[in-house]
Every structure is written in structure tokens, then in C-alpha cells.
Amino acid sequence: MSERIPIKEIPAVKVHQPDASKHENAYTPRSRIYVRAVEGTLETFRRFFGLIFLGVFALIPWIQYNSNQAVLLDIDAQRFNIFGLTLWPQDLTLLAWILIISAFALFFVTTFAGRVWCGFMCPQTTWTFIYIWFEEQIEGARNKRIKLDQRKMDFDKFWRKSLKHFAWVTVALLTSLTFVGYFTPIDKLFIDFFTFNVGFWAGFSVIFFTVCTYGNAGWMREIMCTHICPYARFQSAMFDKDTFTVAYNPTRGEKRGPRSRKTSYEEIKQKGIGDCIDCNLCVQVCPTGIDIRNGLQYECINCGACVDACNGVMEKMNYPKGLISFTSEHELAGGKTKIVRPKLIGYALVLTVMISLLVVEMMTRIPLDVDVIRDRNALYRETNEGLIENVYTLKVLNKSQNQQTYQIEVVGLEGNKYIGLDKVTVAGGEVLNLPISIAIDPYALNETVTEFKFKVSSIDNIEESVQVSETSKFIYR
């Protein structure tokens, strides 16, 4: 064992520090991004799409259904009213199904078209672009905003900054009031808030979400996408070589560099120069401040702003469009994108099955729930007539939004004497606690514990009658 194991000496690894002079315009988390305005097909579609969802978000709480707020997620009352559907804590499985389906829908869309949710539908992106629009209208275009920030404070700068932040706070406040209006009656909320009569928790929620919206869309912006949102971190697990993402075509674009517009496209190709003129507009319009020419990056939210900017430059240069486009890795390598593939089919099948199960569960859902609670003070007692009596409390939950009348019957306990109301009326979305007693001759009981059922049936509409049976126990000795 005296022989030494031969060791190969490895030279010390030389660490190459980045050259700061070559990266003076590189993005860092602390730098300020001045987003340049862009026009184009994708930008028009994104604005149209965003306005639709913004309008839906703002209008839904104001819609009335049966003289009530159509969508009211009342946490205090522990019930969610969604038009004609009322969900209770007992219906948590429905909510779980909806959340799972939403997650798989997101996975399906991401596998097919990348992070289009982030670029076109995410509230963070939508509100950020709204705030940027106010910046452009009040402070001017990108270059004017840069110069304004570099300037010392004067009256012009003061009123522009003040007006901008006032607009931001106003948008944040309206957003917060609308959001809180999903959880408390919105018409009363607006009146109470502006008359200073709002309750503590409603007022606190409005102020809290106002600050969050103002901070996220006004100040944090891309930091939410690049450092806080977890979706940017695990999105790569859903990507494959056929996923459509915003990408730069280096084969066509390199070698990049400026050139005269008078030089024809044929002359450029003969000299071996790429289509990219290195104008950096793709960087200036990016809300996260990245250079798409460096390849796929987790900061990219697939908003397509760089696509419109590049297509505009290509059009002015009389070059073919599509140097930056929604494409796949296979297509960039010269192949064809496979739209139908096992991964996408798998997501689609799972999504279809889950949606079908949700529909079946909602169609078979019974708008009535009954719970039986035995008296905990005494298992049984003997009446003056010599009968054995058990005391119960029936909790009858009317899950519908209309008043219902119910008939209560005892099934499976022969010779019983029912003491209490056997017909009750319960308002829509309400719970009725009904104390009742059941007495029986002890000679009619063969066991110390006898199982039976409470049968509760609606009697208002025989054709659409619903009934629920709940098992309980009658105890003697």
C-alpha cells in the first residue's frame, strides 16, 4: 500500500472579469429602463386584448343578477356568489378543479406559444404598460424622459412629475376599489370609501392594494417579472424545440452593423453583411430591458414589442420582415415546427378530461346540504310517558339563490315520534339551524344504537325537487 496514486496537476483556473467599458448599456437590476413606444400589429393586438380583459375586470362587479351583485366572493359569510351559482366551503372541490384547470391551461399555452400569458394577459404587464402610457403622455417620448430625469428640479419638471404620480395613484386606487369590490358590495364600497364611512378591513384592503399596484406597476415593473414572479423560473420546463417564442435569427442578422439606406439589399448580401443594422430599437422597446439578439432569456415575456420594432426598421430599409419573430428552435435551425406533438397532446387530453369532470360535477351538484348534530349534553333521556328521546340539531343549507321550502322525514326508525317542525322555509344562500327531538318506545328498539336517516326534500317545485338523506344514530343505554 506504499504506492502513491498518480495525480495530474491542473493549472489554476483564470477568472475573466467582465470589461465594464464594453457593457456600459447593459441592464442591471438597479438601472432605470426607459421603454420606447412602438407601433405594429402585435402591439395593436396586445392593446386590444388588454383593453378587453381590463374592461371585463372593471365591469363584472357592477353586473346585477336577481337584484344582487352577480359576482360576490363574500369571505365573511363564507360563500361565493357567481351569477346563479353559490359556492360554500363544502364546495371546495369545485374551486380546486377550477384552479387545477387554470394551471394546466397555462401549461398548454406555454408549451405551444411560450410566455404569451406574461406578454399579453398578465395584470403586471397590462398595468405596467398603462403606467408607461401616462409617462409618455405627460413627460414625453423616451429621450425626453431621460433628459427630464437628468435635469435639475424646476417648475416644469415638478408639475410633470406631480401629474404623473397623481395619475398613477388614481389608476391604482380605482384598480384597488374594483378588486376589493369582488369581495364586498361594490356600490356601497365606493360610497363608503369616499364618504369616509368604510369599515376597517375594507378600507385597509383598498389602501393596501393601492400601494401594491402603484409600487408594482410604477416602480418595480420588470423586477416583478425578473426577480419575484416564480413563473419565469420554471417556464423552461414546459418549453421544447417546437415552442413558439420571440427569437432573433442570427443566421440572417449577422454580421450586424449600420449602413446607408441607399445601399441595396443585394449589395449587402454580396458583402456578407447581415440584415441587422444594430439600431438597438429592439432593446429600447423591451419592458424588461433585454437584448433579444443574445438568445432566449428567462426575462423575455413574449410581448412582441421587439418584433414590431424590428419589422418597422426592416420595412424602412426595404428588407424582408421577420428578422425577429415568433418562431421555434427547429425553425431557426432550418427545420419545420411540429405543431402536433406528444407533449402538447398530453396537456390537451388532461385538460379535456379535467374540464369534463368539472362540468359533470357542476351538473350533478345538489343545491342542498344537510348536517345532523347530536346533543352533546346527554346521549338520551326518558320522558314522562316512558319514551326514550334523543335530541338533534339539523343544519339545512340552501345552496341555491332562491327561497326554498323543505319537508323533513325520518326514515328507518319505525314507531318514532317526531317532535319539532317538519316543514321549514330557508332563504337563498342561508343556513337554518333546526332543533328537533325523536322519541320512541324502548320496547320497539332491538339494539342500543340504531341507525336511521333524516330525509330532507324541497317541495316548492315537484318537477325539479331535490332531496338529501343524512345518516344519524338513535342511542339507548
Coordinates of C-alpha atoms in Angstrom, one line a residue:
M1 CA 0.0 0.0 0.0
S2 CA 3.1 2.2 -0.2
E3 CA 2.5 3.1 -3.9
R4 CA 1.2 6.6 -4.5
I5 CA -1.8 7.2 -6.7
P6 CA -0.6 9.3 -9.7
I7 CA -2.0 12.8 -9.6
K8 CA -2.4 15.0 -12.6
E9 CA -1.7 18.6 -11.7
I10 CA -4.3 21.1 -13.1
P11 CA -3.3 24.7 -13.7
A12 CA -5.1 27.3 -11.8
V13 CA -8.3 28.5 -13.4
K14 CA -8.1 32.0 -14.6
V15 CA -11.2 34.1 -13.9
H16 CA -12.1 36.5 -16.7
Q17 CA -13.6 39.6 -15.2
P18 CA -16.2 41.4 -17.5
D19 CA -14.9 44.5 -19.2
A20 CA -17.2 47.3 -17.9
S21 CA -16.3 49.6 -20.9
K22 CA -17.9 47.1 -23.3
H23 CA -21.1 46.8 -21.3
E24 CA -22.0 50.4 -20.4
N25 CA -25.5 50.0 -21.6
A26 CA -26.1 46.5 -20.2
Y27 CA -29.1 46.1 -18.0
T28 CA -28.6 45.7 -14.2
P29 CA -31.4 45.2 -11.6
R30 CA -30.8 48.8 -10.3
S31 CA -30.8 50.6 -13.6
R32 CA -33.8 52.5 -14.9
I33 CA -35.4 51.3 -18.0
Y34 CA -37.0 53.9 -20.3
V35 CA -39.3 52.0 -22.6
R36 CA -39.7 53.4 -26.0
A37 CA -43.1 53.5 -27.6
V38 CA -43.7 51.1 -30.6
E39 CA -46.4 50.7 -33.2
G40 CA -47.2 47.5 -35.0
T41 CA -49.5 44.6 -35.5
L42 CA -48.6 42.8 -32.3
E43 CA -48.7 46.0 -30.2
T44 CA -52.2 46.8 -31.6
F45 CA -53.4 43.3 -30.8
R46 CA -51.8 43.4 -27.3
R47 CA -53.5 46.7 -26.5
F48 CA -56.9 45.5 -27.9
F49 CA -56.5 42.2 -25.9
G50 CA -55.5 44.1 -22.7
L51 CA -58.4 46.6 -23.0
I52 CA -60.9 43.7 -23.3
F53 CA -59.6 42.0 -20.2
L54 CA -59.3 45.3 -18.4
G55 CA -62.9 46.1 -19.3
V56 CA -64.1 42.7 -18.1
F57 CA -62.3 43.1 -14.8
A58 CA -63.8 46.6 -14.3
L59 CA -67.4 45.7 -15.3
I60 CA -68.0 42.3 -13.7
P61 CA -68.5 43.6 -10.1
W62 CA -71.2 46.1 -11.4
I63 CA -73.3 43.4 -13.1
Q64 CA -76.6 42.7 -11.3
Y65 CA -78.2 39.2 -11.2
N66 CA -81.6 38.7 -9.4
S67 CA -81.3 42.2 -7.9
N68 CA -77.9 41.2 -6.3
Q69 CA -74.3 41.6 -7.3
A70 CA -73.7 38.9 -9.9
V71 CA -70.2 38.0 -8.7
L72 CA -69.6 38.5 -5.0
L73 CA -66.9 36.5 -3.2
D74 CA -68.2 37.1 0.3
I75 CA -65.4 35.8 2.7
D76 CA -67.2 36.9 5.9
A77 CA -70.3 34.9 5.0
Q78 CA -68.1 32.1 3.7
R79 CA -69.9 31.9 0.3
F80 CA -69.1 32.8 -3.3
N81 CA -72.0 34.0 -5.5
I82 CA -71.2 33.7 -9.2
F83 CA -74.4 34.6 -11.1
G84 CA -76.8 31.7 -10.3
L85 CA -74.2 29.6 -8.6
T86 CA -73.4 29.8 -4.9
L87 CA -70.3 28.0 -3.6
W88 CA -69.8 27.2 0.0
P89 CA -66.8 25.8 1.9
Q90 CA -68.3 22.3 1.2
D91 CA -67.8 23.1 -2.5
L92 CA -64.1 23.5 -2.1
T93 CA -63.5 20.7 -4.6
L94 CA -65.1 22.8 -7.4
L95 CA -62.7 25.7 -6.6
A96 CA -59.8 23.2 -6.6
W97 CA -60.9 21.9 -10.0
I98 CA -61.0 25.4 -11.4
L99 CA -57.5 26.3 -10.2
I100 CA -56.0 23.0 -11.5
I101 CA -57.7 23.5 -14.9
S102 CA -56.3 27.1 -15.0
A103 CA -52.8 25.8 -14.2
F104 CA -52.9 23.1 -16.9
A105 CA -54.4 25.6 -19.4
L106 CA -51.4 27.8 -18.7
F107 CA -49.0 24.8 -19.2
F108 CA -50.7 24.0 -22.5
V109 CA -50.5 27.6 -23.8
T110 CA -46.9 27.9 -22.6
T111 CA -45.8 24.7 -24.3
F112 CA -47.4 25.9 -27.6
A113 CA -46.6 29.7 -27.6
G114 CA -44.2 30.4 -24.8
R115 CA -44.9 33.1 -22.3
V116 CA -47.8 34.8 -24.1
W117 CA -49.6 34.9 -20.8
C118 CA -46.9 37.2 -19.4
G119 CA -46.8 39.4 -22.5
F120 CA -50.5 39.7 -23.3
M121 CA -52.7 38.9 -20.3
C122 CA -50.7 39.2 -17.1
P123 CA -52.1 42.0 -14.9
Q124 CA -48.5 43.1 -14.1
T125 CA -47.7 43.6 -17.8
T126 CA -51.1 45.3 -18.5
W127 CA -50.8 47.8 -15.7
T128 CA -47.1 48.5 -16.4
F129 CA -48.0 49.5 -20.0
I130 CA -50.8 51.6 -18.7
Y131 CA -48.4 53.5 -16.4
I132 CA -45.9 53.8 -19.2
W133 CA -48.6 55.3 -21.4
F134 CA -49.2 58.0 -18.8
E135 CA -45.4 58.6 -18.7
E136 CA -45.3 59.2 -22.4
Q137 CA -48.4 61.5 -22.4
I138 CA -47.1 63.6 -19.5
E139 CA -43.3 63.5 -19.8
G140 CA -42.8 62.9 -23.5
A141 CA -41.1 60.2 -25.5
R142 CA -38.2 58.1 -24.3
N143 CA -35.4 60.6 -25.0
K144 CA -37.4 63.4 -23.4
R145 CA -37.9 61.4 -20.3
I146 CA -34.2 60.6 -20.0
K147 CA -33.3 64.3 -20.3
L148 CA -36.1 65.3 -17.9
D149 CA -34.7 62.9 -15.2
Q150 CA -31.1 64.3 -15.8
R151 CA -32.3 67.9 -15.3
K152 CA -32.4 69.7 -12.0
M153 CA -35.8 70.2 -10.4
D154 CA -37.6 73.2 -11.9
F155 CA -41.3 74.1 -12.2
D156 CA -41.7 72.2 -15.5
K157 CA -40.2 69.1 -14.1
F158 CA -42.1 69.4 -10.8
W159 CA -45.6 69.7 -12.4
R160 CA -44.9 66.9 -14.9
K161 CA -43.7 64.5 -12.1
S162 CA -46.6 65.5 -9.8
L163 CA -49.2 65.0 -12.5
K164 CA -47.7 61.6 -13.5
H165 CA -47.7 60.3 -9.9
F166 CA -51.2 61.7 -9.4
A167 CA -52.4 59.7 -12.5
W168 CA -50.6 56.6 -11.2
V169 CA -52.2 56.8 -7.8
T170 CA -55.6 57.4 -9.3
V171 CA -55.3 54.3 -11.5
A172 CA -54.1 52.3 -8.5
L173 CA -57.0 53.5 -6.4
L174 CA -59.6 52.7 -9.0
T175 CA -58.0 49.3 -9.5
S176 CA -57.9 48.6 -5.8
L177 CA -61.6 49.6 -5.3
T178 CA -62.6 47.4 -8.2
F179 CA -60.7 44.4 -6.9
V180 CA -62.0 44.8 -3.3
G181 CA -65.5 45.2 -4.9
Y182 CA -65.3 41.5 -5.8
F183 CA -65.3 40.7 -2.1
T184 CA -67.8 43.3 -0.7
P185 CA -70.8 45.0 -2.4
I186 CA -69.0 47.4 -4.8
D187 CA -71.7 50.2 -5.0
K188 CA -71.7 50.5 -1.2
L189 CA -67.9 50.3 -1.1
F190 CA -67.4 53.3 -3.4
I191 CA -69.9 55.5 -1.5
D192 CA -68.5 54.5 1.9
F193 CA -64.9 54.9 0.9
F194 CA -65.3 58.4 -0.5
T195 CA -67.5 59.5 2.4
F196 CA -65.0 58.0 5.0
N197 CA -67.6 55.5 6.3
V198 CA -65.9 52.4 5.1
G199 CA -65.2 49.5 7.6
F200 CA -61.7 48.9 8.8
W201 CA -60.9 45.7 6.8
A202 CA -62.4 47.1 3.6
G203 CA -60.5 50.4 4.0
F204 CA -57.3 48.6 4.8
S205 CA -57.6 46.3 1.8
V206 CA -58.3 49.3 -0.6
I207 CA -55.2 51.2 0.7
F208 CA -53.0 48.1 0.7
F209 CA -53.8 47.1 -2.9
T210 CA -53.5 50.7 -4.0
V211 CA -49.9 50.8 -2.6
C212 CA -49.2 47.4 -4.2
T213 CA -50.5 48.5 -7.6
Y214 CA -48.7 51.8 -7.5
G215 CA -45.4 50.2 -6.4
N216 CA -45.5 47.2 -8.8
A217 CA -46.5 49.0 -12.0
G218 CA -44.9 52.3 -11.3
W219 CA -41.6 51.5 -9.6
M220 CA -40.8 47.8 -9.6
R221 CA -42.1 46.9 -13.1
E222 CA -39.6 44.5 -14.7
I223 CA -38.2 43.5 -11.2
M224 CA -41.6 41.7 -10.6
C225 CA -41.0 39.7 -13.8
T226 CA -37.3 39.0 -13.4
H227 CA -36.8 38.6 -9.7
I228 CA -40.1 38.0 -7.9
C229 CA -42.5 36.1 -10.2
P230 CA -41.8 32.3 -10.0
Y231 CA -43.3 31.7 -13.4
A232 CA -40.1 33.0 -15.2
R233 CA -38.1 30.4 -13.3
F234 CA -39.9 27.2 -14.1
Q235 CA -41.2 28.1 -17.6
S236 CA -38.2 26.4 -19.3
A237 CA -39.5 23.0 -18.0
M238 CA -42.5 23.5 -20.4
F239 CA -40.5 24.6 -23.4
D240 CA -39.3 22.4 -26.2
K241 CA -37.7 22.9 -29.6
D242 CA -41.1 23.4 -31.2
T243 CA -42.4 26.1 -28.7
F244 CA -43.1 29.4 -30.4
T245 CA -41.1 32.1 -28.7
V246 CA -39.8 35.6 -29.7
A247 CA -36.4 34.9 -31.2
Y248 CA -33.8 36.6 -33.3
N249 CA -32.5 34.9 -36.4
P250 CA -28.6 35.2 -36.2
T251 CA -28.1 33.4 -39.5
R252 CA -29.9 36.2 -41.3
G253 CA -28.9 39.0 -39.0
E254 CA -25.2 38.6 -38.5
K255 CA -22.8 40.3 -39.2
R256 CA -24.7 43.2 -37.9
G257 CA -23.8 46.9 -38.4
P258 CA -25.0 50.3 -39.6
R259 CA -25.3 51.0 -43.3
S260 CA -26.8 53.6 -45.6
R261 CA -30.4 53.2 -46.7
K262 CA -29.2 53.8 -50.3
T263 CA -27.3 50.5 -50.3
S264 CA -29.5 47.8 -51.9
Y265 CA -30.3 44.6 -50.2
E266 CA -28.4 42.6 -52.9
E267 CA -25.3 44.6 -52.3
I268 CA -25.5 44.0 -48.6
K269 CA -25.7 40.3 -49.2
Q270 CA -22.8 40.3 -51.6
K271 CA -20.6 42.0 -49.0
G272 CA -21.6 39.3 -46.4
I273 CA -23.3 41.8 -44.1
G274 CA -26.4 40.7 -42.1
D275 CA -29.8 42.3 -42.0
C276 CA -29.4 43.7 -38.5
I277 CA -28.4 47.4 -38.7
D278 CA -27.6 47.4 -34.9
C279 CA -30.1 50.2 -34.2
N280 CA -30.8 48.8 -30.7
L281 CA -34.6 49.6 -31.1
C282 CA -35.3 46.1 -30.0
V283 CA -33.6 46.8 -26.7
Q284 CA -35.2 50.2 -26.2
V285 CA -38.8 48.9 -26.6
C286 CA -38.3 45.9 -24.3
P287 CA -40.1 46.3 -21.0
T288 CA -37.6 44.1 -19.2
G289 CA -34.5 45.8 -20.9
I290 CA -33.0 42.7 -22.5
D291 CA -31.3 42.3 -25.9
I292 CA -33.2 39.5 -27.7
R293 CA -30.2 39.1 -30.1
N294 CA -28.4 37.3 -27.2
G295 CA -30.8 34.4 -27.5
L296 CA -33.6 33.1 -25.3
Q297 CA -33.6 34.6 -21.8
Y298 CA -35.8 34.0 -18.9
E299 CA -36.5 37.7 -18.6
C300 CA -38.3 37.7 -22.0
I301 CA -42.1 37.9 -21.5
N302 CA -43.0 37.3 -25.2
C303 CA -44.8 40.7 -25.5
G304 CA -43.6 41.0 -29.1
A305 CA -42.6 44.7 -28.8
C306 CA -39.2 43.9 -30.3
V307 CA -40.9 42.1 -33.2
D308 CA -42.9 45.2 -34.1
A309 CA -39.8 47.5 -33.7
C310 CA -37.6 45.3 -35.9
N311 CA -40.3 44.9 -38.6
G312 CA -40.7 48.7 -38.7
V313 CA -36.9 49.1 -39.3
M314 CA -36.9 46.3 -41.9
E315 CA -39.8 48.0 -43.7
K316 CA -37.9 51.3 -43.8
M317 CA -34.8 49.6 -45.1
N318 CA -36.8 47.6 -47.7
Y319 CA -35.6 44.4 -46.2
P320 CA -37.8 41.3 -45.6
K321 CA -39.6 41.3 -42.3
G322 CA -39.2 38.6 -39.7
L323 CA -35.6 39.1 -38.5
I324 CA -37.1 38.9 -35.0
S325 CA -40.3 36.9 -34.9
F326 CA -42.4 34.3 -33.1
T327 CA -40.6 31.2 -34.1
S328 CA -39.3 27.9 -32.8
E329 CA -35.8 26.5 -32.3
H330 CA -36.4 23.9 -35.0
E331 CA -37.5 26.6 -37.5
L332 CA -34.4 28.7 -36.7
A333 CA -32.2 25.7 -37.4
G334 CA -33.8 25.4 -40.9
G335 CA -36.4 22.7 -40.0
K336 CA -40.1 22.7 -39.6
T337 CA -42.1 23.3 -36.4
K338 CA -44.1 20.3 -35.3
I339 CA -47.4 21.7 -34.1
V340 CA -48.9 18.3 -33.0
R341 CA -46.5 16.5 -30.7
P342 CA -46.9 14.1 -27.7
K343 CA -46.2 16.7 -25.0
L344 CA -48.9 19.1 -26.4
I345 CA -51.4 16.2 -26.9
G346 CA -50.8 15.1 -23.4
Y347 CA -51.6 18.5 -21.9
A348 CA -54.7 18.8 -24.2
L349 CA -56.0 15.4 -23.1
V350 CA -55.5 16.0 -19.4
L351 CA -57.1 19.5 -19.8
T352 CA -60.1 18.0 -21.7
V353 CA -60.6 15.3 -19.1
M354 CA -60.5 17.8 -16.2
I355 CA -62.9 20.2 -17.9
S356 CA -65.3 17.3 -18.5
L357 CA -65.1 16.2 -14.8
L358 CA -65.7 19.8 -13.7
V359 CA -68.8 20.1 -15.9
V360 CA -70.1 16.7 -14.7
E361 CA -69.6 17.7 -11.0
M362 CA -71.4 21.0 -11.6
M363 CA -74.2 19.4 -13.5
T364 CA -74.7 16.8 -10.7
R365 CA -74.3 19.2 -7.9
I366 CA -77.2 19.2 -5.5
P367 CA -78.2 22.7 -4.2
L368 CA -79.0 21.4 -0.8
D369 CA -76.8 20.3 2.1
V370 CA -77.9 18.8 5.4
D371 CA -75.8 18.2 8.5
V372 CA -77.0 16.5 11.7
I373 CA -75.6 17.3 15.1
R374 CA -76.5 15.2 18.1
D375 CA -77.0 16.8 21.5
R376 CA -73.7 16.6 23.3
N377 CA -75.1 17.1 26.9
A378 CA -76.9 13.8 27.1
L379 CA -77.0 10.6 25.0
Y380 CA -80.7 10.1 25.7
R381 CA -83.4 10.9 28.2
E382 CA -86.6 9.3 29.4
T383 CA -89.8 11.3 29.0
N384 CA -92.7 11.3 31.5
E385 CA -94.5 9.0 29.1
G386 CA -91.8 6.4 29.4
L387 CA -90.4 7.0 25.9
I388 CA -86.7 7.3 25.0
E389 CA -85.8 10.7 23.5
N390 CA -82.8 11.8 21.5
V391 CA -82.2 15.5 20.7
Y392 CA -80.7 16.7 17.4
T393 CA -79.9 19.9 15.5
L394 CA -80.5 19.9 11.8
K395 CA -78.4 22.4 9.8
V396 CA -80.2 22.9 6.5
L397 CA -78.1 24.8 3.9
N398 CA -79.9 26.2 0.9
K399 CA -77.1 26.4 -1.8
S400 CA -79.4 28.0 -4.3
Q401 CA -80.1 31.7 -4.6
N402 CA -83.9 31.3 -4.3
Q403 CA -86.1 30.7 -1.3
Q404 CA -87.0 27.0 -0.8
T405 CA -89.4 25.1 1.4
Y406 CA -88.3 21.7 2.6
Q407 CA -90.1 18.6 4.0
I408 CA -88.3 16.7 6.8
E409 CA -88.9 13.0 7.3
V410 CA -87.4 10.3 9.5
V411 CA -86.6 7.0 7.6
G412 CA -85.6 3.7 9.1
L413 CA -86.9 4.2 12.6
E414 CA -90.3 2.5 12.9
G415 CA -92.7 3.8 15.5
N416 CA -90.9 7.1 16.2
K417 CA -92.5 10.3 17.4
Y418 CA -91.1 13.4 15.7
I419 CA -91.1 16.5 17.9
G420 CA -90.4 19.8 16.1
L421 CA -91.1 21.5 12.7
D422 CA -91.3 19.0 9.8
K423 CA -91.7 21.8 7.2
V424 CA -89.3 24.8 7.0
T425 CA -88.6 27.6 4.6
V426 CA -85.0 28.7 4.0
A427 CA -83.9 31.8 2.1
G428 CA -81.5 31.5 -0.8
G429 CA -77.9 31.1 0.4
E430 CA -78.9 30.8 4.1
V431 CA -78.4 28.1 6.8
L432 CA -81.2 27.1 9.1
N433 CA -80.4 25.6 12.5
L434 CA -83.5 23.5 13.4
P435 CA -83.6 21.8 16.9
I436 CA -85.8 18.6 16.9
S437 CA -86.3 15.6 19.1
I438 CA -87.2 12.0 18.3
A439 CA -88.9 9.8 20.9
I440 CA -89.7 6.0 20.7
D441 CA -91.0 3.2 22.9
P442 CA -87.9 1.4 24.3
Y443 CA -89.7 -2.0 23.6
A444 CA -89.5 -1.1 19.8
L445 CA -85.7 -0.9 20.0
N446 CA -83.8 -4.1 19.3
E447 CA -80.3 -2.5 19.7
T448 CA -78.6 0.1 21.9
V449 CA -77.6 2.0 18.7
T450 CA -80.0 2.2 15.8
E451 CA -79.0 3.9 12.5
F452 CA -81.6 5.8 10.6
K453 CA -81.8 8.7 8.1
F454 CA -83.2 12.2 8.0
K455 CA -84.7 12.8 4.6
V456 CA -85.0 16.5 3.5
S457 CA -86.8 17.2 0.3
S458 CA -87.8 20.5 -1.5
I459 CA -91.5 20.8 -2.1
D460 CA -91.8 24.1 -4.0
N461 CA -91.3 22.6 -7.4
I462 CA -92.1 18.9 -7.7
E463 CA -90.6 18.6 -11.1
E464 CA -87.3 20.0 -10.0
S465 CA -87.4 18.6 -6.4
V466 CA -84.1 17.8 -4.8
Q467 CA -83.6 15.7 -1.7
V468 CA -80.8 14.8 0.6
S469 CA -80.6 12.0 3.2
E470 CA -78.2 12.2 6.1
T471 CA -77.5 9.2 8.4
S472 CA -77.6 9.5 12.1
K473 CA -77.9 7.3 15.2
F474 CA -80.5 6.8 17.9
I475 CA -78.9 5.8 21.2
Y476 CA -80.4 4.0 24.1
R477 CA -78.3 2.7 27.1

